[in-house]
Amino acid sequence: MATRIGILTAGGDCPGLNATIRGVAKAMYQKMDDVEIVGIVDGFKGLIEGEYHEMKQSDFSGILTRGGTILGTARTPYKSMKIVENDVDKVARMKGNYKKMKLDCLMTLGGNGTHKTANLLSEEGLNVIGLPKTIDNDIWGTDVTFGFHTAVGLGTEVVDRIHTTASSHKRVMVIEIMGNKVGWLTLYTGVAGGADVVLIPEIPYDIKKVVKAVERRAAGGHGFSIVCVAEGAFDVEEARLKKKERSERRAAAGETTASARIVRQIEETSGFETRMVVPGHFIRGGAPSAYDRVLASQFGVYAADLVSRGIFGVTVAMQNNVVTHNLLSDVAGKTKFIPTDDQMIFTARRLGISFGD
Ligand code: F6P
């Protein structure tokens, strides 16, 4: 009897999804005589709606370098999974389609939300294996996720290019980097790009200290500053508010993003000419870096191995340079924030980077 694997990619796309799918498929075909792989379209949406297709070995060729996902993806929030809408019981549908596809295992490539739904399905009795993707690098229990290092590279390219305008015009340039909950991407990009200020959700900033850092640079003969801001950054006053209140307050001030607020605050307080750059999805797109191709291949091969070992209800992880796995139930619902005593925070501080604290 053939071993049948279903694969889906869920949540935001990210570099390395296809490289991971390829790693799984190549290793499965190598290891087992009789393998059938089913591609599920647009993540859990396809699993709910029964949209899938049988894949051929040739479908996995030429995708190592391709960005995005050959399977398509969609955001289907975990919160909505248990809600019956228009008579559709999503969990029952997903279980039904898993059975209909005659799967021995479902592989879910995704971030935190995906891991919650993967765990839910595992608790419902399906054989599930997770694979950790996200440019945010915020999945608990793994040192790194695929997509992160590619995004750091692209973010750094943005900072490098902005540097030339900043120095020529003697401006403060505020660059907003994706990461709605955590600051890993902003921190690594800031260090790699030689930023002067890095603002992340883990360390609420004091605008007076941000301005001081910019003024210190000016006093030291540098007429410009680079400020890297995580999408989810907030100041000490906002830190006292709930997320919803924060958004309402910003909307009322006509500043829906963290960087818009910071640009105004810097200009008002210091008088320095300040500009904002939001590369947004640019740093989530395109081909994976060599590092991410290797990582995705390692993760994919390891996941295929888990199938042959009969290990399910887990997600693949990297810990101290060793590929391993964690229980889905341990990972689901947790977020890997940057610890404030993280070595990279220490490194950044020693390099003279201000966190506005
Ligand atoms: O979760 C990854 C992420 O890139 C976040 O950093 C960002 O806030 C979000 O995706 C944006 O998602 P969307 O593409 O749905 O706007």
Short mmCIF file of C-alpha atoms and ligand atoms in Angstrom, two decimals:
data_model
loop_
_atom_site.label_atom_id
_atom_site.label_comp_id
_atom_site.label_asym_id
_atom_site.label_seq_id
_atom_site.Cartn_x
_atom_site.Cartn_y
_atom_site.Cartn_z
CA MET A 1 0.00 0.00 0.00
CA ALA A 2 1.25 3.42 -0.91
CA THR A 3 2.10 5.94 1.81
CA ARG A 4 -0.02 9.03 1.14
CA ILE A 5 1.10 12.45 2.34
CA GLY A 6 -0.93 15.64 2.10
CA ILE A 7 0.96 18.95 2.07
CA LEU A 8 -0.39 22.44 2.60
CA THR A 9 1.11 25.90 3.08
CA ALA A 10 -0.84 28.33 5.27
CA GLY A 11 -0.62 31.95 6.45
CA GLY A 12 1.58 34.55 4.76
CA ASP A 13 3.90 33.28 2.04
CA CYS A 14 7.62 33.32 2.64
CA PRO A 15 10.87 32.34 0.92
CA GLY A 16 11.71 28.67 1.39
CA LEU A 17 8.23 27.15 1.26
CA ASN A 18 8.86 25.48 -2.09
CA ALA A 19 12.36 24.40 -1.07
CA THR A 20 10.83 22.69 1.97
CA ILE A 21 8.12 20.98 -0.08
CA ARG A 22 10.85 19.77 -2.45
CA GLY A 23 12.94 18.48 0.47
CA VAL A 24 9.97 16.49 1.81
CA ALA A 25 9.13 15.04 -1.62
CA LYS A 26 12.68 14.14 -2.63
CA ALA A 27 13.34 12.38 0.65
CA MET A 28 9.98 10.57 0.56
CA TYR A 29 10.57 9.28 -2.97
CA GLN A 30 14.13 8.21 -2.03
CA LYS A 31 13.18 6.46 1.15
CA MET A 32 9.94 4.72 0.28
CA ASP A 33 9.05 2.54 -2.68
CA ASP A 34 5.49 3.62 -2.96
CA VAL A 35 4.71 7.24 -2.15
CA GLU A 36 1.80 9.42 -3.18
CA ILE A 37 1.76 13.13 -2.46
CA VAL A 38 -1.38 15.22 -2.47
CA GLY A 39 -1.09 19.00 -2.80
CA ILE A 40 -3.78 20.84 -0.86
CA VAL A 41 -4.61 24.23 -2.37
CA ASP A 42 -4.53 27.50 -0.38
CA GLY A 43 -3.79 26.06 3.04
CA PHE A 44 -6.55 25.01 5.44
CA LYS A 45 -9.08 26.64 3.12
CA GLY A 46 -8.36 23.89 0.58
CA LEU A 47 -8.59 21.25 3.28
CA ILE A 48 -11.99 22.59 4.34
CA GLU A 49 -13.30 22.98 0.81
CA GLY A 50 -11.79 19.76 -0.52
CA GLU A 51 -9.51 21.43 -3.06
CA TYR A 52 -6.50 19.24 -3.72
CA HIS A 53 -4.69 17.42 -6.45
CA GLU A 54 -2.41 14.41 -6.83
CA MET A 55 1.17 15.51 -7.46
CA LYS A 56 3.79 13.93 -9.69
CA GLN A 57 7.48 13.59 -8.96
CA SER A 58 8.20 16.14 -11.70
CA ASP A 59 6.07 18.76 -9.87
CA PHE A 60 8.87 19.03 -7.33
CA SER A 61 11.61 19.80 -9.86
CA GLY A 62 12.82 23.35 -10.43
CA ILE A 63 11.17 24.75 -7.30
CA LEU A 64 14.17 25.02 -4.96
CA THR A 65 14.77 28.64 -5.88
CA ARG A 66 11.18 29.72 -6.41
CA GLY A 67 9.63 32.22 -3.98
CA GLY A 68 6.05 32.04 -2.69
CA THR A 69 4.33 28.67 -2.69
CA ILE A 70 3.37 26.40 -5.58
CA LEU A 71 0.36 25.26 -3.53
CA GLY A 72 -1.07 28.71 -2.86
CA THR A 73 -1.87 29.97 0.61
CA ALA A 74 -4.55 31.80 2.54
CA ARG A 75 -5.08 33.20 5.99
CA THR A 76 -7.73 31.14 7.78
CA PRO A 77 -7.56 32.38 11.37
CA TYR A 78 -7.44 29.72 14.06
CA LYS A 79 -10.16 31.62 15.96
CA SER A 80 -12.60 30.86 13.14
CA MET A 81 -11.82 27.15 12.92
CA LYS A 82 -14.20 26.02 15.63
CA ILE A 83 -17.00 28.33 14.54
CA VAL A 84 -19.69 26.73 12.41
CA GLU A 85 -20.53 29.22 9.64
CA ASN A 86 -23.28 28.72 7.02
CA ASP A 87 -23.68 25.19 8.32
CA VAL A 88 -20.02 24.44 7.62
CA ASP A 89 -18.27 22.65 10.47
CA LYS A 90 -14.68 23.35 9.42
CA VAL A 91 -13.03 20.85 11.71
CA ALA A 92 -15.39 18.07 10.59
CA ARG A 93 -14.77 19.04 6.96
CA MET A 94 -11.00 18.92 7.41
CA LYS A 95 -11.21 15.52 9.07
CA GLY A 96 -13.57 14.29 6.37
CA ASN A 97 -11.30 15.45 3.55
CA TYR A 98 -8.25 13.92 5.24
CA LYS A 99 -10.11 10.60 5.24
CA LYS A 100 -11.39 11.09 1.69
CA MET A 101 -7.82 11.68 0.50
CA LYS A 102 -6.82 8.50 2.39
CA LEU A 103 -3.87 10.32 3.94
CA ASP A 104 -1.36 8.71 6.26
CA CYS A 105 -0.05 12.12 7.23
CA LEU A 106 -0.75 15.81 6.76
CA MET A 107 2.20 18.24 6.61
CA THR A 108 1.42 21.84 7.47
CA LEU A 109 3.96 24.51 6.55
CA GLY A 110 3.22 27.71 8.41
CA GLY A 111 3.64 30.10 11.29
CA ASN A 112 2.05 30.46 14.71
CA GLY A 113 -1.58 30.38 13.56
CA THR A 114 -0.90 27.33 11.40
CA HIS A 115 0.67 25.55 14.34
CA LYS A 116 -2.46 26.11 16.43
CA THR A 117 -4.70 24.60 13.76
CA ALA A 118 -2.19 21.79 13.18
CA ASN A 119 -2.34 20.98 16.88
CA LEU A 120 -6.13 21.07 16.82
CA LEU A 121 -6.19 18.54 13.99
CA SER A 122 -3.63 16.40 15.75
CA GLU A 123 -5.81 16.39 18.87
CA GLU A 124 -8.70 15.34 16.63
CA GLY A 125 -6.71 12.21 15.75
CA LEU A 126 -5.06 13.14 12.45
CA ASN A 127 -1.37 12.40 11.85
CA VAL A 128 0.10 15.88 11.53
CA ILE A 129 3.66 17.14 11.10
CA GLY A 130 4.38 20.88 11.21
CA LEU A 131 7.17 22.78 9.50
CA PRO A 132 8.10 26.22 10.88
CA LYS A 133 8.00 29.03 8.31
CA THR A 134 7.95 32.75 8.93
CA ILE A 135 10.09 35.78 8.27
CA ASP A 136 9.22 36.83 11.83
CA ASN A 137 11.20 33.96 13.43
CA ASP A 138 8.71 33.85 16.29
CA ILE A 139 7.88 30.15 16.52
CA TRP A 140 8.54 28.81 19.97
CA GLY A 141 11.04 25.96 20.34
CA THR A 142 13.11 26.55 17.22
CA ASP A 143 16.17 28.78 17.00
CA VAL A 144 15.30 29.70 13.46
CA THR A 145 12.46 29.43 10.93
CA PHE A 146 12.91 29.25 7.18
CA GLY A 147 12.35 32.58 5.46
CA PHE A 148 13.86 34.61 8.28
CA HIS A 149 17.41 34.90 6.96
CA THR A 150 16.27 35.73 3.43
CA ALA A 151 14.16 38.54 4.86
CA VAL A 152 17.11 39.79 6.94
CA GLY A 153 19.14 39.92 3.71
CA LEU A 154 16.46 41.86 1.86
CA GLY A 155 15.85 44.21 4.79
CA THR A 156 19.57 44.88 4.94
CA GLU A 157 19.63 45.72 1.24
CA VAL A 158 16.88 48.29 1.88
CA VAL A 159 18.82 49.81 4.79
CA ASP A 160 22.03 49.93 2.71
CA ARG A 161 20.29 51.82 -0.08
CA ILE A 162 18.50 54.17 2.30
CA HIS A 163 21.85 54.95 3.93
CA THR A 164 23.03 56.78 0.83
CA THR A 165 20.00 59.08 0.79
CA ALA A 166 20.20 59.57 4.54
CA SER A 167 23.83 60.66 4.38
CA SER A 168 23.51 62.78 1.22
CA HIS A 169 20.50 64.72 2.53
CA LYS A 170 21.47 64.60 6.20
CA ARG A 171 18.12 63.21 7.20
CA VAL A 172 16.73 60.84 9.75
CA MET A 173 15.37 57.86 7.83
CA VAL A 174 12.83 55.68 9.62
CA ILE A 175 12.55 52.24 8.05
CA GLU A 176 9.64 50.03 9.10
CA ILE A 177 10.32 46.31 9.00
CA MET A 178 7.62 43.62 9.16
CA GLY A 179 7.03 41.90 12.47
CA ASN A 180 3.74 42.66 14.13
CA LYS A 181 4.48 40.96 17.46
CA VAL A 182 8.22 40.43 17.67
CA GLY A 183 11.38 42.28 16.70
CA TRP A 184 13.76 39.54 15.51
CA LEU A 185 13.72 40.70 11.89
CA THR A 186 14.20 44.36 12.81
CA LEU A 187 16.99 43.60 15.27
CA TYR A 188 19.00 41.44 12.86
CA THR A 189 18.37 43.85 9.97
CA GLY A 190 19.39 46.78 12.15
CA VAL A 191 22.64 45.12 13.19
CA ALA A 192 23.42 43.98 9.63
CA GLY A 193 22.56 47.38 8.16
CA GLY A 194 24.40 49.42 10.77
CA ALA A 195 21.30 51.16 12.13
CA ASP A 196 21.64 53.79 14.85
CA VAL A 197 18.31 53.12 16.53
CA VAL A 198 16.31 49.87 16.64
CA LEU A 199 12.77 49.91 18.02
CA ILE A 200 11.08 46.58 18.76
CA PRO A 201 7.90 45.48 20.54
CA GLU A 202 9.88 43.72 23.26
CA ILE A 203 11.39 47.06 24.42
CA PRO A 204 8.84 49.91 24.49
CA TYR A 205 10.68 53.09 23.52
CA ASP A 206 10.79 56.54 25.04
CA ILE A 207 10.71 59.07 22.20
CA LYS A 208 12.91 61.47 24.18
CA LYS A 209 15.65 58.84 24.28
CA VAL A 210 15.26 58.16 20.55
CA VAL A 211 15.68 61.87 19.84
CA LYS A 212 18.68 61.99 22.17
CA ALA A 213 20.34 59.20 20.19
CA VAL A 214 19.77 61.12 16.95
CA GLU A 215 21.06 64.36 18.51
CA ARG A 216 24.13 62.55 19.88
CA ARG A 217 24.97 61.43 16.37
CA ALA A 218 24.53 64.95 15.03
CA ALA A 219 26.75 66.31 17.81
CA GLY A 220 29.35 63.68 16.88
CA GLY A 221 29.45 65.02 13.34
CA HIS A 222 27.01 62.59 11.72
CA GLY A 223 24.26 64.55 10.13
CA PHE A 224 22.02 61.57 9.54
CA SER A 225 20.55 58.63 11.40
CA ILE A 226 18.98 55.32 10.47
CA VAL A 227 16.08 54.19 12.65
CA CYS A 228 14.79 50.64 12.11
CA VAL A 229 11.31 50.19 13.54
CA ALA A 230 9.42 46.92 13.85
CA GLU A 231 5.86 47.10 12.53
CA GLY A 232 4.62 46.21 16.04
CA ALA A 233 6.80 48.66 18.02
CA PHE A 234 5.16 50.97 20.56
CA ASP A 235 6.28 53.56 23.07
CA VAL A 236 6.19 53.48 26.86
CA GLU A 237 2.86 55.32 27.00
CA GLU A 238 1.26 52.97 24.50
CA ALA A 239 2.68 50.03 26.44
CA ARG A 240 0.10 50.76 29.14
CA LEU A 241 -2.76 50.35 26.66
CA LYS A 242 -4.41 47.26 25.24
CA LYS A 243 -3.62 46.52 21.58
CA LYS A 244 -7.09 47.64 20.48
CA GLU A 245 -6.87 50.91 22.41
CA ARG A 246 -3.45 51.51 20.89
CA SER A 247 -4.78 51.11 17.35
CA GLU A 248 -7.79 53.33 18.10
CA ARG A 249 -5.55 56.05 19.49
CA ARG A 250 -3.26 55.90 16.48
CA ALA A 251 -6.17 55.94 14.05
CA ALA A 252 -7.63 59.00 15.81
CA ALA A 253 -4.27 60.76 15.33
CA GLY A 254 -4.22 59.70 11.67
CA GLU A 255 -1.15 57.53 12.30
CA THR A 256 -1.98 53.93 11.70
CA THR A 257 1.60 52.68 11.61
CA ALA A 258 4.40 52.70 14.17
CA SER A 259 6.73 54.50 11.80
CA ALA A 260 4.27 57.32 10.96
CA ARG A 261 4.02 58.10 14.66
CA ILE A 262 7.78 57.99 15.16
CA VAL A 263 8.49 60.27 12.17
CA ARG A 264 6.13 62.88 13.59
CA GLN A 265 7.55 62.53 17.07
CA ILE A 266 11.16 62.91 15.87
CA GLU A 267 10.39 65.92 13.64
CA GLU A 268 8.37 67.66 16.34
CA THR A 269 10.87 67.06 19.10
CA SER A 270 14.17 67.51 17.27
CA GLY A 271 13.39 69.51 14.17
CA PHE A 272 15.45 67.07 12.07
CA GLU A 273 14.16 66.44 8.58
CA THR A 274 12.77 62.92 8.78
CA ARG A 275 11.45 60.50 6.16
CA MET A 276 9.71 57.15 6.33
CA VAL A 277 10.29 54.02 4.23
CA VAL A 278 8.03 50.97 4.46
CA PRO A 279 9.38 48.12 2.31
CA GLY A 280 6.51 45.89 3.52
CA HIS A 281 6.03 42.70 1.50
CA PHE A 282 9.17 43.39 -0.55
CA ILE A 283 11.20 41.68 2.15
CA ARG A 284 8.89 38.65 2.21
CA GLY A 285 9.11 38.02 -1.52
CA GLY A 286 11.29 36.29 -4.05
CA ALA A 287 13.82 33.50 -3.99
CA PRO A 288 15.15 32.06 -0.73
CA SER A 289 18.77 32.78 0.20
CA ALA A 290 21.33 29.96 0.11
CA TYR A 291 21.02 29.67 3.91
CA ASP A 292 17.25 29.26 3.70
CA ARG A 293 17.51 26.73 0.85
CA VAL A 294 19.78 24.62 3.04
CA LEU A 295 17.58 25.04 6.13
CA ALA A 296 14.39 24.28 4.20
CA SER A 297 16.01 21.17 2.71
CA GLN A 298 17.16 19.99 6.14
CA PHE A 299 13.68 20.55 7.59
CA GLY A 300 11.93 18.87 4.65
CA VAL A 301 14.17 15.79 4.76
CA TYR A 302 13.74 15.54 8.54
CA ALA A 303 9.94 15.74 8.20
CA ALA A 304 9.99 12.90 5.64
CA ASP A 305 12.04 10.88 8.10
CA LEU A 306 9.46 11.47 10.83
CA VAL A 307 6.86 9.85 8.56
CA SER A 308 8.93 6.70 8.15
CA ARG A 309 9.57 6.64 11.91
CA GLY A 310 5.83 6.97 12.54
CA ILE A 311 6.27 10.15 14.61
CA PHE A 312 3.32 12.54 14.38
CA GLY A 313 1.81 15.39 16.40
CA VAL A 314 5.14 17.24 16.18
CA THR A 315 6.78 20.15 14.40
CA VAL A 316 10.32 20.31 13.05
CA ALA A 317 12.80 22.60 14.81
CA MET A 318 16.44 23.64 14.90
CA GLN A 319 18.06 23.67 18.31
CA ASN A 320 21.76 24.45 18.73
CA ASN A 321 22.42 23.56 15.11
CA VAL A 322 20.70 20.18 15.33
CA VAL A 323 17.44 19.48 13.50
CA THR A 324 14.93 17.99 15.89
CA HIS A 325 11.20 18.17 16.69
CA ASN A 326 8.83 19.49 19.36
CA LEU A 327 5.34 18.41 20.27
CA LEU A 328 2.71 20.50 18.49
CA SER A 329 0.92 20.78 21.81
CA ASP A 330 4.02 22.42 23.34
CA VAL A 331 4.38 24.95 20.52
CA ALA A 332 0.75 25.88 19.79
CA GLY A 333 -0.31 29.20 21.28
CA LYS A 334 3.19 30.35 22.22
CA THR A 335 5.25 33.16 20.70
CA LYS A 336 9.04 33.33 20.73
CA PHE A 337 9.73 36.92 21.78
CA ILE A 338 13.29 38.25 21.98
CA PRO A 339 14.42 37.87 25.58
CA THR A 340 15.61 41.29 26.75
CA ASP A 341 18.90 39.68 27.82
CA ASP A 342 19.37 38.07 24.38
CA GLN A 343 22.97 38.12 23.21
CA MET A 344 22.02 40.01 20.04
CA ILE A 345 20.49 42.80 22.13
CA PHE A 346 23.73 42.94 24.07
CA THR A 347 25.74 42.99 20.82
CA ALA A 348 23.61 45.79 19.42
CA ARG A 349 23.96 47.88 22.58
CA ARG A 350 27.75 47.42 22.52
CA LEU A 351 27.73 48.59 18.90
CA GLY A 352 26.12 51.79 20.09
CA ILE A 353 22.61 51.02 18.83
CA SER A 354 19.91 52.72 20.89
CA PHE A 355 16.68 50.88 21.71
CA GLY A 356 15.11 54.11 22.92
CA ASP A 357 15.10 52.82 26.50
O1 F6P B 1 3.51 36.85 9.83
C1 F6P B 1 4.42 37.35 8.91
C2 F6P B 1 4.09 38.73 8.52
O2 F6P B 1 5.05 39.05 7.58
C3 F6P B 1 4.05 39.79 9.64
O3 F6P B 1 5.31 40.26 9.99
C4 F6P B 1 3.18 40.84 9.03
O4 F6P B 1 2.59 41.64 10.01
C5 F6P B 1 2.16 40.01 8.31
O5 F6P B 1 2.84 38.85 7.90
C6 F6P B 1 1.51 40.68 7.13
O6 F6P B 1 0.59 39.82 6.59
P1 F6P B 1 -0.30 40.04 5.30
O7 F6P B 1 0.53 39.63 4.13
O8 F6P B 1 -1.46 39.15 5.48
O9 F6P B 1 -0.63 41.50 5.25
#
